[in-house]
Coordinates of C-alpha atoms and ligand atoms in Angstrom, one line a residue:
M1 CA 19.5 -54.9 -53.2
R2 CA 18.0 -52.0 -54.9
L3 CA 14.7 -52.8 -53.2
K4 CA 16.3 -53.0 -49.8
T5 CA 18.2 -49.9 -50.3
L6 CA 14.9 -48.1 -51.3
L7 CA 13.3 -49.5 -48.0
I8 CA 16.1 -48.4 -45.8
G9 CA 16.1 -45.0 -47.6
A10 CA 12.2 -44.8 -47.0
G11 CA 12.5 -45.9 -43.3
T12 CA 15.2 -43.3 -42.8
A13 CA 13.2 -40.7 -44.4
A14 CA 10.1 -41.6 -42.3
I15 CA 12.3 -41.3 -39.1
M16 CA 13.6 -37.8 -40.2
V17 CA 10.1 -36.8 -40.9
A18 CA 9.0 -37.8 -37.6
T19 CA 12.0 -36.3 -35.8
S20 CA 11.6 -33.0 -37.6
A21 CA 7.8 -33.0 -36.9
T22 CA 8.8 -33.4 -33.3
A23 CA 11.6 -30.8 -33.5
Q24 CA 9.3 -28.4 -35.0
Q25 CA 6.4 -28.9 -32.8
T26 CA 5.1 -25.7 -31.5
W27 CA 2.8 -25.2 -28.5
R28 CA 0.6 -22.0 -28.7
Y29 CA 0.2 -20.0 -25.3
A30 CA -1.9 -16.9 -24.9
F31 CA -2.4 -14.6 -21.9
E32 CA -4.1 -11.5 -20.8
E33 CA -1.3 -9.0 -20.5
A34 CA 1.6 -7.5 -22.5
I35 CA 4.9 -9.4 -22.7
D36 CA 6.8 -7.4 -20.1
E37 CA 3.9 -7.6 -17.6
V38 CA 3.4 -10.2 -14.9
Q39 CA 1.6 -12.8 -17.0
G40 CA 4.2 -12.3 -19.8
V41 CA 7.3 -12.7 -17.5
F42 CA 5.8 -16.0 -16.3
A43 CA 5.0 -17.0 -19.8
Q44 CA 8.6 -16.1 -21.0
Q45 CA 9.9 -18.1 -18.2
F46 CA 7.9 -21.3 -19.0
Q47 CA 8.8 -20.8 -22.7
D48 CA 12.5 -20.7 -21.7
Y49 CA 12.2 -23.8 -19.7
I50 CA 10.5 -25.8 -22.1
E51 CA 12.6 -24.8 -25.2
A52 CA 15.9 -25.3 -23.1
N53 CA 14.8 -28.8 -22.0
S54 CA 13.1 -30.2 -25.2
D55 CA 12.7 -30.0 -28.7
Y56 CA 9.3 -28.2 -28.3
S57 CA 8.9 -24.4 -29.1
V58 CA 6.4 -22.2 -27.4
Q59 CA 4.8 -19.4 -29.2
L60 CA 3.6 -16.6 -27.1
F61 CA 0.3 -14.5 -27.7
P62 CA 0.2 -11.4 -25.4
F63 CA -2.9 -9.4 -24.9
G64 CA -4.6 -8.1 -28.0
T65 CA -2.9 -10.4 -30.4
L66 CA -5.9 -12.9 -30.2
G67 CA -8.7 -11.0 -28.6
E68 CA -9.9 -10.5 -25.2
S69 CA -9.7 -13.0 -22.2
D70 CA -12.9 -14.8 -23.1
D71 CA -11.7 -15.2 -26.8
I72 CA -8.4 -17.0 -25.8
M73 CA -10.2 -19.1 -23.2
E74 CA -12.5 -20.3 -26.1
Q75 CA -9.6 -20.9 -28.4
T76 CA -8.0 -23.1 -25.7
Q77 CA -11.1 -25.0 -25.0
A78 CA -11.4 -25.7 -28.8
G79 CA -7.8 -26.9 -29.1
I80 CA -6.5 -24.1 -31.2
L81 CA -4.3 -23.0 -28.3
Q82 CA -2.5 -25.5 -26.0
F83 CA -2.0 -23.2 -23.1
V84 CA -3.8 -20.1 -21.6
N85 CA -3.6 -17.7 -18.7
Q86 CA -7.0 -16.5 -17.7
S87 CA -7.8 -14.9 -14.4
P88 CA -10.8 -16.1 -12.3
G89 CA -12.2 -12.6 -12.8
F90 CA -13.1 -13.9 -16.2
T91 CA -13.7 -17.4 -15.3
G92 CA -16.7 -17.0 -13.1
A93 CA -19.4 -17.6 -15.6
L94 CA -17.7 -20.7 -16.6
I95 CA -16.6 -22.1 -13.2
P96 CA -18.8 -20.3 -10.6
E97 CA -16.6 -21.6 -7.7
A98 CA -13.8 -19.6 -9.1
Q99 CA -15.5 -16.5 -7.9
V100 CA -14.3 -17.2 -4.4
F101 CA -11.3 -15.1 -5.2
F102 CA -13.7 -12.1 -4.9
V103 CA -14.8 -12.6 -1.5
P104 CA -13.3 -9.5 -0.1
Y105 CA -10.6 -9.9 2.6
L106 CA -10.4 -13.6 2.2
L107 CA -6.8 -14.1 1.0
P108 CA -3.8 -13.3 3.0
Q109 CA -2.3 -9.9 2.3
E110 CA 0.9 -9.8 0.2
G111 CA 4.2 -11.1 1.5
E112 CA 5.4 -14.7 2.4
A113 CA 2.1 -15.8 4.0
L114 CA 0.4 -15.2 0.5
N115 CA 3.2 -17.0 -1.3
E116 CA 2.8 -19.9 1.0
F117 CA -0.9 -19.8 0.5
F118 CA -0.6 -20.3 -3.3
R119 CA 2.1 -22.9 -2.8
N120 CA 0.3 -25.1 -0.3
S121 CA -3.6 -24.4 -0.6
V122 CA -5.6 -27.5 -0.8
A123 CA -8.4 -25.7 -2.6
I124 CA -5.9 -24.3 -5.3
N125 CA -3.8 -27.5 -5.8
E126 CA -6.4 -30.2 -5.3
M127 CA -10.0 -29.0 -5.5
F128 CA -10.0 -26.6 -8.4
P129 CA -8.1 -28.8 -10.8
E130 CA -11.1 -31.1 -10.7
L131 CA -13.5 -28.2 -11.4
Y132 CA -11.5 -26.9 -14.3
A133 CA -11.1 -30.6 -15.8
Q134 CA -15.0 -30.6 -16.0
H135 CA -14.5 -27.7 -18.7
G136 CA -11.8 -29.4 -20.7
L137 CA -9.0 -27.6 -18.8
E138 CA -5.9 -28.9 -17.0
L139 CA -5.3 -26.3 -14.3
L140 CA -1.4 -26.1 -14.0
T141 CA -1.1 -23.4 -11.4
M142 CA -2.6 -20.3 -9.8
Y143 CA -0.3 -17.4 -8.8
P144 CA -1.0 -13.9 -7.2
E145 CA -0.1 -10.5 -9.1
G146 CA -0.3 -8.1 -6.2
E147 CA -2.6 -6.2 -4.0
V148 CA -5.7 -4.8 -5.7
V149 CA -6.0 -1.0 -5.5
M150 CA -8.9 1.2 -6.6
T151 CA -8.1 4.1 -9.0
T152 CA -10.8 6.7 -9.1
K153 CA -11.5 10.2 -10.1
Q154 CA -12.9 11.2 -6.7
P155 CA -11.4 10.4 -3.3
V156 CA -12.6 7.2 -1.6
R157 CA -12.6 7.0 2.1
S158 CA -15.7 5.1 2.8
P159 CA -18.5 3.1 0.8
A160 CA -20.4 6.4 0.7
D161 CA -17.8 8.0 -1.5
L162 CA -18.4 5.3 -4.1
N163 CA -22.1 6.2 -4.2
E164 CA -23.2 6.7 -7.9
Q165 CA -19.6 6.0 -9.0
N166 CA -19.4 3.6 -12.0
I167 CA -16.5 1.4 -11.1
R168 CA -15.4 -1.1 -13.8
V169 CA -14.8 -4.7 -12.7
M170 CA -13.9 -7.6 -14.7
T171 CA -16.9 -9.7 -16.0
N172 CA -17.4 -11.9 -12.8
P173 CA -20.9 -11.8 -11.1
L174 CA -19.5 -12.1 -7.6
L175 CA -17.1 -9.1 -8.2
V176 CA -20.3 -7.1 -9.4
E177 CA -21.8 -8.1 -6.0
S178 CA -18.7 -6.9 -4.0
Y179 CA -18.8 -3.5 -5.6
R180 CA -22.5 -3.2 -5.0
A181 CA -22.0 -4.1 -1.4
F182 CA -19.1 -1.5 -1.4
G183 CA -21.8 1.2 -2.5
A184 CA -20.6 1.5 -6.0
V185 CA -22.3 1.1 -9.4
P186 CA -20.4 -2.0 -10.6
T187 CA -19.8 -1.8 -14.5
P188 CA -18.4 -5.2 -15.8
L189 CA -16.2 -4.5 -18.8
P190 CA -13.5 -6.5 -20.9
W191 CA -10.0 -4.9 -20.4
G192 CA -9.8 -3.4 -23.6
E193 CA -12.5 -0.9 -23.1
V194 CA -11.2 0.4 -19.6
Y195 CA -8.7 3.2 -20.6
G196 CA -11.3 4.7 -23.1
G197 CA -14.2 4.3 -20.7
L198 CA -12.2 6.3 -18.1
Q199 CA -11.2 8.8 -20.8
T200 CA -14.8 9.4 -21.7
N201 CA -16.0 9.3 -18.1
M202 CA -18.4 6.4 -19.0
I203 CA -16.8 4.8 -15.8
Q204 CA -15.1 6.7 -12.9
G205 CA -12.8 4.1 -11.6
Q206 CA -11.5 0.7 -11.7
E207 CA -9.4 -1.8 -9.7
N208 CA -6.2 -3.6 -10.3
P209 CA -2.9 -4.3 -8.8
M210 CA -0.4 -1.5 -8.8
F211 CA 2.1 -2.8 -11.6
F212 CA -0.9 -2.8 -14.0
V213 CA -2.1 0.5 -12.8
E214 CA 1.5 1.8 -13.8
S215 CA 2.0 -0.3 -17.0
T216 CA -1.3 0.5 -18.6
R217 CA -1.2 4.2 -17.4
M218 CA -4.5 4.1 -15.5
Y219 CA -3.2 7.0 -13.5
E220 CA -3.3 9.2 -16.6
V221 CA -7.3 8.7 -16.5
T222 CA -7.7 8.7 -12.7
D223 CA -6.5 10.9 -9.9
Y224 CA -6.7 8.8 -6.7
I225 CA -5.3 5.5 -5.7
T226 CA -6.8 3.8 -2.6
F227 CA -5.4 0.8 -0.8
T228 CA -8.4 -0.9 0.8
G229 CA -6.7 -4.2 1.4
H230 CA -9.8 -6.1 0.2
N231 CA -8.1 -8.3 -2.2
N232 CA -4.9 -9.8 -4.1
F233 CA -5.3 -10.3 -7.9
T234 CA -5.2 -14.0 -8.7
T235 CA -4.5 -15.6 -12.1
A236 CA -4.6 -19.1 -13.4
F237 CA -2.5 -21.0 -16.0
M238 CA -3.9 -24.0 -17.7
A239 CA -3.6 -26.3 -20.7
N240 CA -6.2 -27.8 -23.0
K241 CA -7.2 -31.2 -21.2
D242 CA -7.1 -33.5 -24.3
F243 CA -3.8 -32.1 -25.5
F244 CA -2.3 -32.5 -22.1
D245 CA -3.8 -35.9 -21.4
G246 CA -2.4 -37.0 -24.9
L247 CA 1.1 -36.2 -24.0
S248 CA 3.8 -38.8 -22.6
E249 CA 4.4 -38.8 -18.9
D250 CA 7.8 -37.3 -19.6
D251 CA 6.2 -34.4 -21.5
Q252 CA 3.6 -33.9 -18.8
Q253 CA 6.6 -33.8 -16.2
L254 CA 8.4 -31.3 -18.5
I255 CA 5.5 -28.9 -18.3
R256 CA 5.0 -29.4 -14.5
D257 CA 8.8 -28.6 -14.1
A258 CA 8.5 -25.6 -16.3
V259 CA 5.4 -24.4 -14.2
E260 CA 7.3 -24.9 -11.0
V261 CA 10.2 -22.8 -12.2
A262 CA 8.0 -19.9 -13.7
F263 CA 5.8 -20.1 -10.4
D264 CA 9.0 -19.5 -8.2
H265 CA 10.4 -16.8 -10.6
I266 CA 7.1 -14.9 -10.6
L267 CA 7.0 -14.7 -6.8
E268 CA 10.4 -13.5 -6.6
Y269 CA 10.0 -11.1 -9.6
Q270 CA 7.1 -9.4 -7.8
D271 CA 9.0 -8.5 -4.6
G272 CA 8.9 -4.9 -4.4
L273 CA 7.0 -4.5 -7.5
T274 CA 3.9 -2.6 -6.0
E275 CA 6.4 -0.1 -4.5
S276 CA 8.3 0.5 -7.6
A277 CA 5.1 0.8 -9.7
L278 CA 4.0 3.5 -7.2
E279 CA 7.3 5.4 -7.4
T280 CA 7.2 5.4 -11.2
I281 CA 3.5 6.6 -11.1
L282 CA 4.5 9.5 -8.7
E283 CA 7.4 10.4 -10.9
S284 CA 5.2 10.8 -14.0
K285 CA 2.3 12.4 -12.1
P286 CA 3.4 13.9 -8.7
E287 CA -0.2 15.2 -8.1
M288 CA -1.6 11.6 -8.1
E289 CA -3.2 11.2 -4.5
V290 CA -2.4 7.9 -2.8
V291 CA -4.4 7.0 0.1
I292 CA -3.8 3.8 2.3
L293 CA -7.1 3.4 4.3
S294 CA -6.7 3.0 8.2
E295 CA -8.0 -0.2 10.0
E296 CA -11.0 1.9 11.0
E297 CA -11.8 3.2 7.3
R298 CA -11.4 -0.5 6.2
Q299 CA -14.1 -1.7 8.6
P300 CA -17.1 -0.8 6.4
F301 CA -15.6 -2.5 3.4
M302 CA -14.8 -5.5 5.7
D303 CA -18.4 -5.6 6.9
A304 CA -19.6 -5.8 3.4
A305 CA -17.7 -9.0 2.9
E306 CA -20.5 -10.9 4.8
S307 CA -23.1 -10.4 2.3
V308 CA -20.8 -11.1 -0.5
E309 CA -19.8 -14.4 1.1
A310 CA -23.5 -15.2 1.4
E311 CA -24.2 -14.4 -2.3
F312 CA -21.3 -16.8 -3.2
I313 CA -22.9 -19.5 -1.3
R314 CA -26.2 -18.8 -3.0
M315 CA -24.5 -18.9 -6.5
T316 CA -22.6 -22.1 -5.8
G317 CA -24.3 -24.2 -3.2
D318 CA -22.5 -27.1 -1.5
S319 CA -19.5 -27.2 -3.8
G320 CA -18.9 -23.4 -3.3
Q321 CA -19.1 -23.9 0.5
A322 CA -16.6 -26.7 0.3
I323 CA -14.2 -24.4 -1.6
L324 CA -14.8 -21.4 0.8
D325 CA -14.2 -23.5 3.9
Q326 CA -11.0 -25.0 2.5
M327 CA -9.6 -21.6 1.4
K328 CA -10.3 -20.3 5.0
A329 CA -8.5 -23.5 6.4
D330 CA -5.7 -22.8 3.8
R331 CA -5.4 -19.2 4.8
D332 CA -5.5 -20.0 8.5
A333 CA -2.7 -22.4 7.9
V334 CA -0.3 -19.8 6.8
T335 CA -1.4 -16.9 8.9
D336 CA -2.1 -18.4 12.4
Ligands
6CS401 O1 -8.4 -6.0 -15.2 C1 -8.2 -6.7 -16.0 O2 -9.1 -7.0 -16.8 C2 -6.8 -7.3 -16.2 N1 -6.0 -7.1 -14.9 C3 -4.9 -7.8 -14.9 C4 -3.9 -7.5 -13.7 N2 -4.5 -8.7 -15.7 C5 -5.3 -9.1 -16.8 C6 -6.8 -8.6 -16.9 O3 -7.1 -8.6 -18.2

């Protein structure tokens, strides 16, 4: 009788331990931006959904808490983190095909066509997951973060204006190639070095979406904002693949549902964000010059895209060609 009681007690205790282990299980998720920037808003939405619909909790690590973008990717591949948001701008060395996002003028411009592109793209939703999987990553989604603008110390109306200007780019060989084709001296740097680099004049410009130009105060250290229309910032959200594969089907579905909710939210959240960021900048610094290049002025930048595309194929071969062709087909499907 006593033994039976003890056994029942031990069983109950084991279940309680198991239950509390589940209840306390925490997934760690790092991203490249602050908590109130686009990647942070996406992350919070994901966290809210997971925590409201399961016993898991999600611990968020914004930019700077665990290092630069390359550091959080390494930590995810090593299984220290379960989730990471890394932009293709930093994934180029690992997955050369991800550089396709830096062929200028390839993606649809902002708006519903762009959102539809991200929702339905076969390249993004079917081809890229296979490429990321080869590096131990479960690609969960990619989403846009807004039209990329250049912020510089000198006016930019043509590639000639970029001559001898050190323009900071993310550490991506094809992005380096783009800026070379645009006439600049491309300077790849991790994000943490950009503000100081502009302050000390080691670099004379950089590119990013408007919300980021505002939130990171790039306008304090540059004087011109130029809309060239050459790209929209893309980012990617992924999980450590061993971790993801080891989850039950229900938990995998929970994650996919959370991603869908966060994806829809982040598109809606960004509606009008470029415009409001610009307003905020002009309130803080009314003398900031904002130039939207005309079609005619964009043409030389568009012409440069051809050589960048050729370089992309040289770097990635047949696999890159297949991705590029599919990206174009996906774009045409939402713009034609
Ligand atoms: O330019 C960069 O490095 C950064 N830009 C954005 C919009 N997000 C994160 C990334 O580190």
